[in-house]
Each structure stands twice: as C-alpha cells, then as structure tokens.
Amino acid sequence: MSKKGWFIGIGIIAVIILLIPLIMFSPIIYMSLKYGIQTLLADKNGAMHIAEKTLEERYHQEFIVSNAKYFDVFDHFEMEAVPKDQPESSQKFNVAVYKSSNKTEVRDDYQIRKDILPLLRQSFSDSKYFFRVKNTFPGIELTFWNKEDLTWDEALKEYPSGFSVSVAVYSLSPDTEGLTENEKKRVVKLAENMRNYKFKSSDLYFHRLKPSTVTNSATVQEIIEKGAGSDRITSTCVVVDLLDVFRTEDIVCR
C-alpha cells in the first residue's frame, strides 16, 4: 500500500473512533439541548407574563409585551411593550425583568417617557418639531456596567436612585446653525419643567433635519424610533446637562 493510502486509512479509522461516542451519547445530547431550549423558552414566556402583569398593576392599564431577549451576564430579559389601546410603534417603551436570589425585579421607562413628552410638547408645540426620549438611568440595558461580575443585588446598592434621560429634538425649521433665540427660550422652559420633575440629569440633542430627507410620516416614525444619521442632519446642538440651564446664556452648543 502506498504512503498516501496509509494516511487515508488512518484518517478513516480516526473519524470512526470520534463518531462512536457521538452516536452512543447523541440521545443524551439531544435531550439536553431540547430541554435546555424548552427551559429557556419557559423562562422567556414567564418573564413576559410577569412584565405584563406588573405593568398592568403599576399603571392600571393593559400592555402588550414582545421581543424578549435573554442576557446571561445579569440573568435578565429585556423586551418591548406598548399600551394595548395604543399599539402604535411610537408608543413603544423598554421593560426588563431581572432575577436574583430572593426576588424578581421589573424595571421600565414608560413613566419617564409619559412625563417628558408632554414637557417637550409644551416647549416645542409646533408641528415642525418631534422628539425621541431615551432612559439612560436607571438603565434597562446593563452593558454600561463594566464590572461583569457585579450581581443584581450589589448593583442596586452601588447605583443610587434617580432618573437620567437623553432627549433628542428634531427640527424641520429652516436651516439655521445653532439655536434661535426663541428656541433657546423654549429649552430654558423645558429645563425648568424637568427640574420640577426631579430628574437627576439630562442631555439634550437638538438636530436640524434636511427637509428633503423627511418625505412622509413613515420617515418621521423611523427617526423617532432609531434616530437620524448624519446624512439627514444639517446641524446639531448638544447641551451636555440640560438641568444646569437656567437662562439662555447657559446654553452652549458643543
């Protein structure tokens, strides 16, 4: 037999040896995978049920919860929810269900969005403005915690209570660099209202959009949900901490 034939023969024998334990234990592997997936699905459905019931008790209305995703670092589920009587995508908010040794915690940013959107509409009542609000603390996503070994109970102790949000105002007004004096007054009013609501901090992003890139209501909805890329924006003013704004002179675009 040639040298090449020997190598082929040895290779076939090695493959057979490797396949024997796989064949023998395949039922065990299959059952483990099957029931592991079933357990995860059960936990996922259970988390969504807990979220729905908690939100209903918390806000005295019914909600639809969907798109649950599991994150094993902190053993929690993140999902989306909408009020049952307002299922539009513009009403979506975030919910998270965390499990610890002695309790299950449900956190959401529904109330924060409910509080801030009316304040924004008070300051920017014109139809040429629309908004995007994101809760930054307490965080629904925990990826900004660098300590991957931090347990949920430890995290509750380490991060004090308080609410922080990021607010984006999109304007379809004529292309103007920075903010007009009238817009600055509106920002001051917004800051005053937000301080009354006891928010911990808030960043404000004021974007001017290219009218040509906002062609219909579907485009507006996409921007509200996902934000706008640089190809749609002509200028941006960033106020690092809105709650430090007391007069128009305090507004510095960065």
PDB file of C-alpha atoms in Angstrom:
ATOM      1  CA  MET A   1       0.000   0.000   0.000  1.00  0.00           C
ATOM      2  CA  SER A   2       1.269   3.458  -0.830  1.00  0.00           C
ATOM      3  CA  LYS A   3       2.090   6.077   1.793  1.00  0.00           C
ATOM      4  CA  LYS A   4      -0.944   8.079   0.699  1.00  0.00           C
ATOM      5  CA  GLY A   5      -3.181   5.039   1.209  1.00  0.00           C
ATOM      6  CA  TRP A   6      -1.898   4.584   4.761  1.00  0.00           C
ATOM      7  CA  PHE A   7      -2.778   8.198   5.617  1.00  0.00           C
ATOM      8  CA  ILE A   8      -6.275   7.804   4.156  1.00  0.00           C
ATOM      9  CA  GLY A   9      -6.828   4.592   6.102  1.00  0.00           C
ATOM     10  CA  ILE A  10      -5.639   6.127   9.371  1.00  0.00           C
ATOM     11  CA  GLY A  11      -7.897   9.121   8.760  1.00  0.00           C
ATOM     12  CA  ILE A  12     -10.970   6.907   8.226  1.00  0.00           C
ATOM     13  CA  ILE A  13     -10.244   4.978  11.429  1.00  0.00           C
ATOM     14  CA  ALA A  14      -9.829   8.224  13.390  1.00  0.00           C
ATOM     15  CA  VAL A  15     -13.180   9.522  12.120  1.00  0.00           C
ATOM     16  CA  ILE A  16     -14.899   6.261  13.107  1.00  0.00           C
ATOM     17  CA  ILE A  17     -13.376   6.432  16.600  1.00  0.00           C
ATOM     18  CA  LEU A  18     -14.650  10.000  17.009  1.00  0.00           C
ATOM     19  CA  LEU A  19     -18.129   9.128  15.767  1.00  0.00           C
ATOM     20  CA  ILE A  20     -18.631   6.167  18.139  1.00  0.00           C
ATOM     21  CA  PRO A  21     -19.077   8.244  21.364  1.00  0.00           C
ATOM     22  CA  LEU A  22     -21.113  10.829  19.472  1.00  0.00           C
ATOM     23  CA  ILE A  23     -23.519   8.128  18.281  1.00  0.00           C
ATOM     24  CA  MET A  24     -23.637   6.498  21.723  1.00  0.00           C
ATOM     25  CA  PHE A  25     -24.352   9.726  23.576  1.00  0.00           C
ATOM     26  CA  SER A  26     -26.417  11.509  20.902  1.00  0.00           C
ATOM     27  CA  PRO A  27     -29.736  10.824  22.707  1.00  0.00           C
ATOM     28  CA  ILE A  28     -28.348  12.460  25.859  1.00  0.00           C
ATOM     29  CA  ILE A  29     -27.001  15.436  23.903  1.00  0.00           C
ATOM     30  CA  TYR A  30     -30.316  15.775  22.059  1.00  0.00           C
ATOM     31  CA  MET A  31     -32.373  15.654  25.261  1.00  0.00           C
ATOM     32  CA  SER A  32     -30.084  18.187  26.966  1.00  0.00           C
ATOM     33  CA  LEU A  33     -30.373  20.623  24.090  1.00  0.00           C
ATOM     34  CA  LYS A  34     -34.115  20.062  23.789  1.00  0.00           C
ATOM     35  CA  TYR A  35     -34.934  20.599  27.441  1.00  0.00           C
ATOM     36  CA  GLY A  36     -32.375  23.387  27.777  1.00  0.00           C
ATOM     37  CA  ILE A  37     -34.143  25.264  24.993  1.00  0.00           C
ATOM     38  CA  GLN A  38     -37.545  24.424  26.472  1.00  0.00           C
ATOM     39  CA  THR A  39     -36.452  25.753  29.860  1.00  0.00           C
ATOM     40  CA  LEU A  40     -35.212  28.990  28.288  1.00  0.00           C
ATOM     41  CA  LEU A  41     -38.459  29.382  26.356  1.00  0.00           C
ATOM     42  CA  ALA A  42     -40.444  28.751  29.539  1.00  0.00           C
ATOM     43  CA  ASP A  43     -38.403  31.385  31.390  1.00  0.00           C
ATOM     44  CA  LYS A  44     -38.832  33.778  28.469  1.00  0.00           C
ATOM     45  CA  ASN A  45     -42.612  33.337  28.365  1.00  0.00           C
ATOM     46  CA  GLY A  46     -42.710  33.571  32.148  1.00  0.00           C
ATOM     47  CA  ALA A  47     -40.734  36.817  32.100  1.00  0.00           C
ATOM     48  CA  MET A  48     -43.097  38.315  29.512  1.00  0.00           C
ATOM     49  CA  HIS A  49     -46.093  37.285  31.638  1.00  0.00           C
ATOM     50  CA  ILE A  50     -44.510  38.826  34.758  1.00  0.00           C
ATOM     51  CA  ALA A  51     -43.798  42.033  32.818  1.00  0.00           C
ATOM     52  CA  GLU A  52     -47.382  42.275  31.531  1.00  0.00           C
ATOM     53  CA  LYS A  53     -48.911  41.722  34.974  1.00  0.00           C
ATOM     54  CA  THR A  54     -46.506  44.102  36.727  1.00  0.00           C
ATOM     55  CA  LEU A  55     -47.076  46.883  34.183  1.00  0.00           C
ATOM     56  CA  GLU A  56     -50.838  46.438  34.475  1.00  0.00           C
ATOM     57  CA  GLU A  57     -50.672  46.727  38.273  1.00  0.00           C
ATOM     58  CA  ARG A  58     -48.199  49.614  38.108  1.00  0.00           C
ATOM     59  CA  TYR A  59     -50.048  51.797  35.584  1.00  0.00           C
ATOM     60  CA  HIS A  60     -53.633  50.458  35.805  1.00  0.00           C
ATOM     61  CA  GLN A  61     -53.887  49.641  32.110  1.00  0.00           C
ATOM     62  CA  GLU A  62     -53.122  46.676  29.859  1.00  0.00           C
ATOM     63  CA  PHE A  63     -49.933  46.297  27.822  1.00  0.00           C
ATOM     64  CA  ILE A  64     -48.645  44.062  25.035  1.00  0.00           C
ATOM     65  CA  VAL A  65     -45.115  42.765  25.676  1.00  0.00           C
ATOM     66  CA  SER A  66     -42.959  41.327  22.867  1.00  0.00           C
ATOM     67  CA  ASN A  67     -39.419  40.762  21.530  1.00  0.00           C
ATOM     68  CA  ALA A  68     -37.987  39.328  24.754  1.00  0.00           C
ATOM     69  CA  LYS A  69     -34.223  38.714  24.682  1.00  0.00           C
ATOM     70  CA  TYR A  70     -32.178  36.932  27.325  1.00  0.00           C
ATOM     71  CA  PHE A  71     -28.839  38.275  28.658  1.00  0.00           C
ATOM     72  CA  ASP A  72     -26.955  35.809  30.803  1.00  0.00           C
ATOM     73  CA  VAL A  73     -24.415  38.170  32.407  1.00  0.00           C
ATOM     74  CA  PHE A  74     -27.020  39.559  34.798  1.00  0.00           C
ATOM     75  CA  ASP A  75     -29.591  36.802  34.210  1.00  0.00           C
ATOM     76  CA  HIS A  76     -32.284  39.117  32.879  1.00  0.00           C
ATOM     77  CA  PHE A  77     -34.687  39.575  29.995  1.00  0.00           C
ATOM     78  CA  GLU A  78     -35.126  42.777  28.007  1.00  0.00           C
ATOM     79  CA  MET A  79     -38.266  43.356  25.972  1.00  0.00           C
ATOM     80  CA  GLU A  80     -40.517  45.957  24.353  1.00  0.00           C
ATOM     81  CA  ALA A  81     -44.042  46.938  25.359  1.00  0.00           C
ATOM     82  CA  VAL A  82     -46.888  49.129  24.130  1.00  0.00           C
ATOM     83  CA  PRO A  83     -50.195  50.109  25.740  1.00  0.00           C
ATOM     84  CA  LYS A  84     -52.900  47.738  24.487  1.00  0.00           C
ATOM     85  CA  ASP A  85     -55.137  50.639  23.490  1.00  0.00           C
ATOM     86  CA  GLN A  86     -52.242  52.428  21.728  1.00  0.00           C
ATOM     87  CA  PRO A  87     -50.265  49.707  19.911  1.00  0.00           C
ATOM     88  CA  GLU A  88     -48.538  52.153  17.553  1.00  0.00           C
ATOM     89  CA  SER A  89     -44.762  51.801  17.346  1.00  0.00           C
ATOM     90  CA  SER A  90     -44.397  55.410  18.533  1.00  0.00           C
ATOM     91  CA  GLN A  91     -45.703  54.242  21.936  1.00  0.00           C
ATOM     92  CA  LYS A  92     -43.024  51.557  22.428  1.00  0.00           C
ATOM     93  CA  PHE A  93     -41.016  51.568  25.627  1.00  0.00           C
ATOM     94  CA  ASN A  94     -38.470  49.277  27.286  1.00  0.00           C
ATOM     95  CA  VAL A  95     -39.056  46.702  30.007  1.00  0.00           C
ATOM     96  CA  ALA A  96     -36.565  44.461  31.788  1.00  0.00           C
ATOM     97  CA  VAL A  97     -37.141  41.540  34.144  1.00  0.00           C
ATOM     98  CA  TYR A  98     -34.238  40.674  36.450  1.00  0.00           C
ATOM     99  CA  LYS A  99     -33.931  37.580  38.617  1.00  0.00           C
ATOM    100  CA  SER A 100     -31.882  37.451  41.796  1.00  0.00           C
ATOM    101  CA  SER A 101     -31.560  35.051  44.693  1.00  0.00           C
ATOM    102  CA  ASN A 102     -34.524  36.424  46.606  1.00  0.00           C
ATOM    103  CA  LYS A 103     -36.729  38.408  44.216  1.00  0.00           C
ATOM    104  CA  THR A 104     -37.745  39.287  40.690  1.00  0.00           C
ATOM    105  CA  GLU A 105     -37.415  42.936  39.662  1.00  0.00           C
ATOM    106  CA  VAL A 106     -39.283  44.613  36.781  1.00  0.00           C
ATOM    107  CA  ARG A 107     -37.980  47.936  35.511  1.00  0.00           C
ATOM    108  CA  ASP A 108     -39.362  50.083  32.711  1.00  0.00           C
ATOM    109  CA  ASP A 109     -39.100  53.587  31.307  1.00  0.00           C
ATOM    110  CA  TYR A 110     -42.795  54.067  30.500  1.00  0.00           C
ATOM    111  CA  GLN A 111     -43.447  56.695  33.185  1.00  0.00           C
ATOM    112  CA  ILE A 112     -40.348  58.670  32.241  1.00  0.00           C
ATOM    113  CA  ARG A 113     -41.470  58.850  28.631  1.00  0.00           C
ATOM    114  CA  LYS A 114     -45.002  59.759  29.715  1.00  0.00           C
ATOM    115  CA  ASP A 115     -43.659  62.571  31.897  1.00  0.00           C
ATOM    116  CA  ILE A 116     -41.167  64.059  29.456  1.00  0.00           C
ATOM    117  CA  LEU A 117     -43.123  64.017  26.190  1.00  0.00           C
ATOM    118  CA  PRO A 118     -45.778  66.463  27.494  1.00  0.00           C
ATOM    119  CA  LEU A 119     -42.984  68.738  28.729  1.00  0.00           C
ATOM    120  CA  LEU A 120     -41.400  68.671  25.282  1.00  0.00           C
ATOM    121  CA  ARG A 121     -44.719  69.451  23.635  1.00  0.00           C
ATOM    122  CA  GLN A 122     -45.212  72.393  25.998  1.00  0.00           C
ATOM    123  CA  SER A 123     -41.902  73.903  24.938  1.00  0.00           C
ATOM    124  CA  PHE A 124     -41.964  72.875  21.267  1.00  0.00           C
ATOM    125  CA  SER A 125     -45.623  72.871  20.325  1.00  0.00           C
ATOM    126  CA  ASP A 126     -45.132  73.465  16.591  1.00  0.00           C
ATOM    127  CA  SER A 127     -45.690  70.526  14.276  1.00  0.00           C
ATOM    128  CA  LYS A 128     -42.205  71.041  12.789  1.00  0.00           C
ATOM    129  CA  TYR A 129     -40.622  69.571  15.943  1.00  0.00           C
ATOM    130  CA  PHE A 130     -40.654  65.945  17.000  1.00  0.00           C
ATOM    131  CA  PHE A 131     -38.854  64.062  19.741  1.00  0.00           C
ATOM    132  CA  ARG A 132     -37.003  60.960  20.826  1.00  0.00           C
ATOM    133  CA  VAL A 133     -36.587  60.175  24.547  1.00  0.00           C
ATOM    134  CA  LYS A 134     -34.229  57.525  25.890  1.00  0.00           C
ATOM    135  CA  ASN A 135     -33.930  56.482  29.503  1.00  0.00           C
ATOM    136  CA  THR A 136     -30.242  56.354  30.497  1.00  0.00           C
ATOM    137  CA  PHE A 137     -30.608  55.715  34.244  1.00  0.00           C
ATOM    138  CA  PRO A 138     -31.869  53.531  35.772  1.00  0.00           C
ATOM    139  CA  GLY A 139     -30.576  51.575  32.798  1.00  0.00           C
ATOM    140  CA  ILE A 140     -32.637  48.988  31.037  1.00  0.00           C
ATOM    141  CA  GLU A 141     -29.513  47.705  29.335  1.00  0.00           C
ATOM    142  CA  LEU A 142     -26.720  46.907  31.780  1.00  0.00           C
ATOM    143  CA  THR A 143     -23.867  46.790  29.285  1.00  0.00           C
ATOM    144  CA  PHE A 144     -22.507  50.118  30.531  1.00  0.00           C
ATOM    145  CA  TRP A 145     -21.638  48.412  33.826  1.00  0.00           C
ATOM    146  CA  ASN A 146     -18.004  47.460  33.342  1.00  0.00           C
ATOM    147  CA  LYS A 147     -17.969  45.065  36.287  1.00  0.00           C
ATOM    148  CA  GLU A 148     -19.224  41.904  34.636  1.00  0.00           C
ATOM    149  CA  ASP A 149     -19.193  40.026  37.931  1.00  0.00           C
ATOM    150  CA  LEU A 150     -21.466  42.578  39.602  1.00  0.00           C
ATOM    151  CA  THR A 151     -24.591  40.846  40.909  1.00  0.00           C
ATOM    152  CA  TRP A 152     -28.011  42.440  40.717  1.00  0.00           C
ATOM    153  CA  ASP A 153     -28.228  42.921  44.494  1.00  0.00           C
ATOM    154  CA  GLU A 154     -24.809  44.605  44.540  1.00  0.00           C
ATOM    155  CA  ALA A 155     -25.787  46.790  41.611  1.00  0.00           C
ATOM    156  CA  LEU A 156     -28.854  48.109  43.439  1.00  0.00           C
ATOM    157  CA  LYS A 157     -26.612  49.227  46.303  1.00  0.00           C
ATOM    158  CA  GLU A 158     -23.939  50.731  44.072  1.00  0.00           C
ATOM    159  CA  TYR A 159     -26.196  52.857  41.857  1.00  0.00           C
ATOM    160  CA  PRO A 160     -28.315  55.380  43.818  1.00  0.00           C
ATOM    161  CA  SER A 161     -31.880  56.234  42.935  1.00  0.00           C
ATOM    162  CA  GLY A 162     -32.547  58.965  40.406  1.00  0.00           C
ATOM    163  CA  PHE A 163     -33.577  59.314  36.796  1.00  0.00           C
ATOM    164  CA  SER A 164     -31.452  60.381  33.855  1.00  0.00           C
ATOM    165  CA  VAL A 165     -32.644  60.711  30.296  1.00  0.00           C
ATOM    166  CA  SER A 166     -31.347  61.651  26.895  1.00  0.00           C
ATOM    167  CA  VAL A 167     -33.678  63.892  24.888  1.00  0.00           C
ATOM    168  CA  ALA A 168     -33.414  64.474  21.156  1.00  0.00           C
ATOM    169  CA  VAL A 169     -35.382  67.271  19.481  1.00  0.00           C
ATOM    170  CA  TYR A 170     -35.612  67.106  15.689  1.00  0.00           C
ATOM    171  CA  SER A 171     -36.489  70.299  13.843  1.00  0.00           C
ATOM    172  CA  LEU A 172     -37.778  70.749  10.305  1.00  0.00           C
ATOM    173  CA  SER A 173     -37.423  74.518  10.561  1.00  0.00           C
ATOM    174  CA  PRO A 174     -35.277  76.403   8.008  1.00  0.00           C
ATOM    175  CA  ASP A 175     -31.585  75.590   8.031  1.00  0.00           C
ATOM    176  CA  THR A 176     -30.016  77.676  10.788  1.00  0.00           C
ATOM    177  CA  GLU A 177     -26.764  76.995  12.595  1.00  0.00           C
ATOM    178  CA  GLY A 178     -27.254  76.557  16.332  1.00  0.00           C
ATOM    179  CA  LEU A 179     -30.452  77.615  18.086  1.00  0.00           C
ATOM    180  CA  THR A 180     -32.558  80.702  17.507  1.00  0.00           C
ATOM    181  CA  GLU A 181     -33.315  82.942  20.499  1.00  0.00           C
ATOM    182  CA  ASN A 182     -36.885  81.676  20.537  1.00  0.00           C
ATOM    183  CA  GLU A 183     -35.684  78.070  20.575  1.00  0.00           C
ATOM    184  CA  LYS A 184     -33.262  78.846  23.405  1.00  0.00           C
ATOM    185  CA  LYS A 185     -36.149  80.227  25.470  1.00  0.00           C
ATOM    186  CA  ARG A 186     -38.032  77.001  24.827  1.00  0.00           C
ATOM    187  CA  VAL A 187     -35.042  74.978  26.010  1.00  0.00           C
ATOM    188  CA  VAL A 188     -34.861  77.062  29.214  1.00  0.00           C
ATOM    189  CA  LYS A 189     -38.559  76.372  29.833  1.00  0.00           C
ATOM    190  CA  LEU A 190     -38.009  72.657  29.240  1.00  0.00           C
ATOM    191  CA  ALA A 191     -35.103  72.614  31.718  1.00  0.00           C
ATOM    192  CA  GLU A 192     -37.231  74.358  34.331  1.00  0.00           C
ATOM    193  CA  ASN A 193     -40.053  71.844  33.928  1.00  0.00           C
ATOM    194  CA  MET A 194     -37.693  68.877  34.094  1.00  0.00           C
ATOM    195  CA  ARG A 195     -36.113  70.139  37.325  1.00  0.00           C
ATOM    196  CA  ASN A 196     -39.592  70.231  38.833  1.00  0.00           C
ATOM    197  CA  TYR A 197     -39.938  66.557  37.965  1.00  0.00           C
ATOM    198  CA  LYS A 198     -36.804  65.714  39.992  1.00  0.00           C
ATOM    199  CA  PHE A 199     -34.777  64.260  37.149  1.00  0.00           C
ATOM    200  CA  LYS A 200     -31.162  63.609  38.014  1.00  0.00           C
ATOM    201  CA  SER A 201     -29.679  64.749  34.700  1.00  0.00           C
ATOM    202  CA  SER A 202     -30.477  65.011  31.039  1.00  0.00           C
ATOM    203  CA  ASP A 203     -28.559  65.557  27.828  1.00  0.00           C
ATOM    204  CA  LEU A 204     -30.283  67.468  25.039  1.00  0.00           C
ATOM    205  CA  TYR A 205     -29.532  66.897  21.362  1.00  0.00           C
ATOM    206  CA  PHE A 206     -31.111  69.454  19.055  1.00  0.00           C
ATOM    207  CA  HIS A 207     -30.906  68.337  15.416  1.00  0.00           C
ATOM    208  CA  ARG A 208     -31.925  70.239  12.317  1.00  0.00           C
ATOM    209  CA  LEU A 209     -33.057  67.896   9.576  1.00  0.00           C
ATOM    210  CA  LYS A 210     -32.794  68.260   5.835  1.00  0.00           C
ATOM    211  CA  PRO A 211     -36.429  68.660   4.721  1.00  0.00           C
ATOM    212  CA  SER A 212     -35.651  66.723   1.546  1.00  0.00           C
ATOM    213  CA  THR A 213     -34.836  63.586   3.575  1.00  0.00           C
ATOM    214  CA  VAL A 214     -38.131  63.605   5.508  1.00  0.00           C
ATOM    215  CA  THR A 215     -40.653  62.792   2.848  1.00  0.00           C
ATOM    216  CA  ASN A 216     -43.545  61.281   4.802  1.00  0.00           C
ATOM    217  CA  SER A 217     -44.833  60.215   8.205  1.00  0.00           C
ATOM    218  CA  ALA A 218     -43.094  56.831   7.887  1.00  0.00           C
ATOM    219  CA  THR A 219     -39.718  58.585   7.726  1.00  0.00           C
ATOM    220  CA  VAL A 220     -40.568  60.622  10.818  1.00  0.00           C
ATOM    221  CA  GLN A 221     -41.558  57.453  12.677  1.00  0.00           C
ATOM    222  CA  GLU A 222     -38.267  55.781  11.731  1.00  0.00           C
ATOM    223  CA  ILE A 223     -36.299  58.746  13.094  1.00  0.00           C
ATOM    224  CA  ILE A 224     -38.299  58.747  16.339  1.00  0.00           C
ATOM    225  CA  GLU A 225     -37.530  55.051  16.848  1.00  0.00           C
ATOM    226  CA  LYS A 226     -33.930  54.853  15.620  1.00  0.00           C
ATOM    227  CA  GLY A 227     -32.578  58.394  15.414  1.00  0.00           C
ATOM    228  CA  ALA A 228     -31.264  60.158  12.315  1.00  0.00           C
ATOM    229  CA  GLY A 229     -27.938  59.660  10.599  1.00  0.00           C
ATOM    230  CA  SER A 230     -25.570  62.456   9.588  1.00  0.00           C
ATOM    231  CA  ASP A 231     -26.887  62.265   6.024  1.00  0.00           C
ATOM    232  CA  ARG A 232     -30.219  63.652   7.253  1.00  0.00           C
ATOM    233  CA  ILE A 233     -28.889  66.329   9.630  1.00  0.00           C
ATOM    234  CA  THR A 234     -27.607  69.797   8.726  1.00  0.00           C
ATOM    235  CA  SER A 235     -26.563  70.865  12.253  1.00  0.00           C
ATOM    236  CA  THR A 236     -26.610  69.630  15.851  1.00  0.00           C
ATOM    237  CA  CYS A 237     -26.521  71.430  19.187  1.00  0.00           C
ATOM    238  CA  VAL A 238     -25.609  69.320  22.214  1.00  0.00           C
ATOM    239  CA  VAL A 239     -26.393  70.615  25.716  1.00  0.00           C
ATOM    240  CA  VAL A 240     -24.400  68.315  27.999  1.00  0.00           C
ATOM    241  CA  ASP A 241     -26.565  68.759  31.096  1.00  0.00           C
ATOM    242  CA  LEU A 242     -29.912  70.346  30.415  1.00  0.00           C
ATOM    243  CA  LEU A 243     -30.718  70.636  34.119  1.00  0.00           C
ATOM    244  CA  ASP A 244     -27.866  73.145  34.526  1.00  0.00           C
ATOM    245  CA  VAL A 245     -29.622  75.538  32.136  1.00  0.00           C
ATOM    246  CA  PHE A 246     -31.353  78.438  33.902  1.00  0.00           C
ATOM    247  CA  ARG A 247     -31.172  81.157  31.245  1.00  0.00           C
ATOM    248  CA  THR A 248     -30.461  81.361  27.534  1.00  0.00           C
ATOM    249  CA  GLU A 249     -26.824  82.341  28.197  1.00  0.00           C
ATOM    250  CA  ASP A 250     -26.297  78.920  29.798  1.00  0.00           C
ATOM    251  CA  ILE A 251     -26.966  77.155  26.508  1.00  0.00           C
ATOM    252  CA  VAL A 252     -23.673  76.295  24.871  1.00  0.00           C
ATOM    253  CA  CYS A 253     -23.720  74.128  21.775  1.00  0.00           C
ATOM    254  CA  ARG A 254     -20.936  71.538  21.664  1.00  0.00           C
TER     255      ARG A 254
END
